[in-house]
mmCIF file of C-alpha atoms in Angstrom:
data_model
loop_
_atom_site.group_PDB
_atom_site.id
_atom_site.type_symbol
_atom_site.label_atom_id
_atom_site.label_comp_id
_atom_site.label_asym_id
_atom_site.label_seq_id
_atom_site.Cartn_x
_atom_site.Cartn_y
_atom_site.Cartn_z
ATOM 1 C CA MET A 524 -2.768 5.360 3.307
ATOM 2 C CA THR A 525 -4.979 3.594 0.774
ATOM 3 C CA ALA A 526 -8.330 2.025 1.540
ATOM 4 C CA ILE A 527 -8.516 -1.765 1.412
ATOM 5 C CA GLU A 528 -11.281 -3.307 -0.691
ATOM 6 C CA PRO A 529 -13.887 -5.313 1.230
ATOM 7 C CA LEU A 530 -13.567 -9.091 0.823
ATOM 8 C CA HIS A 531 -17.293 -9.694 0.224
ATOM 9 C CA GLY A 532 -17.682 -11.952 -2.798
ATOM 10 C CA ARG A 533 -13.920 -12.140 -3.314
ATOM 11 C CA GLU A 534 -11.726 -15.203 -2.822
ATOM 12 C CA ILE A 535 -8.319 -14.848 -1.228
ATOM 13 C CA ALA A 536 -5.673 -17.506 -0.647
ATOM 14 C CA LEU A 537 -4.566 -18.212 2.910
ATOM 15 C CA VAL A 538 -0.965 -17.378 2.043
ATOM 16 C CA ASP A 539 -2.027 -13.950 0.729
ATOM 17 C CA LEU A 540 -4.013 -13.273 3.899
ATOM 18 C CA LEU A 541 -1.050 -14.245 6.091
ATOM 19 C CA ASP A 542 1.257 -12.078 3.982
ATOM 20 C CA ARG A 543 -0.987 -9.029 4.483
ATOM 21 C CA LEU A 544 -1.330 -9.643 8.220
ATOM 22 C CA LEU A 545 2.376 -10.223 8.828
ATOM 23 C CA ALA A 546 3.412 -7.216 6.721
ATOM 24 C CA GLY A 547 1.759 -4.903 9.237
ATOM 25 C CA GLY A 548 2.052 -7.130 12.288
ATOM 26 C CA VAL A 549 -0.612 -8.824 14.368
ATOM 27 C CA VAL A 550 -1.283 -8.463 18.083
ATOM 28 C CA ILE A 551 -3.046 -11.349 19.799
ATOM 29 C CA ALA A 552 -4.382 -10.968 23.332
ATOM 30 C CA GLY A 553 -6.685 -13.202 25.300
ATOM 31 C CA ASP A 554 -7.578 -14.731 28.638
ATOM 32 C CA LEU A 555 -8.569 -18.305 29.393
ATOM 33 C CA THR A 556 -9.896 -19.457 32.761
ATOM 34 C CA LEU A 557 -10.737 -23.054 33.657
ATOM 35 C CA ARG A 558 -13.358 -22.997 36.389
ATOM 36 C CA ILE A 559 -15.165 -25.866 38.130
ATOM 37 C CA ALA A 560 -17.904 -25.227 40.730
ATOM 38 C CA ASP A 561 -17.070 -21.490 40.818
ATOM 39 C CA VAL A 562 -13.429 -22.236 41.689
ATOM 40 C CA ASP A 563 -10.776 -20.925 39.296
ATOM 41 C CA LEU A 564 -8.330 -23.769 38.670
ATOM 42 C CA VAL A 565 -6.208 -22.494 35.767
ATOM 43 C CA ARG A 566 -5.793 -19.036 34.298
ATOM 44 C CA VAL A 567 -3.818 -18.335 31.137
ATOM 45 C CA ASP A 568 -3.065 -14.820 29.853
ATOM 46 C CA LEU A 569 -1.824 -14.589 26.268
ATOM 47 C CA LYS A 570 -0.208 -11.548 24.740
ATOM 48 C CA ALA A 571 1.729 -11.994 21.507
ATOM 49 C CA LEU A 572 3.084 -9.803 18.728
ATOM 50 C CA ILE A 573 3.552 -11.607 15.428
ATOM 51 C CA SER A 574 5.315 -9.903 12.536
ATOM 52 C CA THR A 575 7.877 -10.557 9.864
ATOM 53 C CA VAL A 576 11.541 -10.400 10.744
ATOM 54 C CA GLY A 577 13.364 -7.749 8.772
ATOM 55 C CA ALA A 578 16.284 -5.376 9.021
ATOM 56 C CA ALA A 579 14.621 -3.426 11.844
ATOM 57 C CA VAL A 580 14.341 -6.586 13.963
ATOM 58 C CA PRO A 581 17.190 -8.967 13.212
ATOM 59 C CA SER A 582 16.630 -12.714 13.405
ATOM 60 C CA PRO A 583 17.672 -14.325 16.709
ATOM 61 C CA TRP A 584 19.090 -17.322 14.828
ATOM 62 C CA PRO A 585 22.472 -17.276 13.100
ATOM 63 C CA ASP A 586 22.542 -17.457 9.312
ATOM 64 C CA ASN A 587 23.414 -20.904 7.997
#
């Protein structure tokens, strides 16, 4: 595996950043709680895996 250069002082386009992230996959996890007067009203748990669709994971939509 090769080392990635630090981005300090270097400009990168958003599309290039997304391409790098999606090539390896991104895992997003988080919790959100809406609380009023120490009473939990709403709790949301988020767990998502975002990656490109390729031959290993076929697209769920038919080809048009």
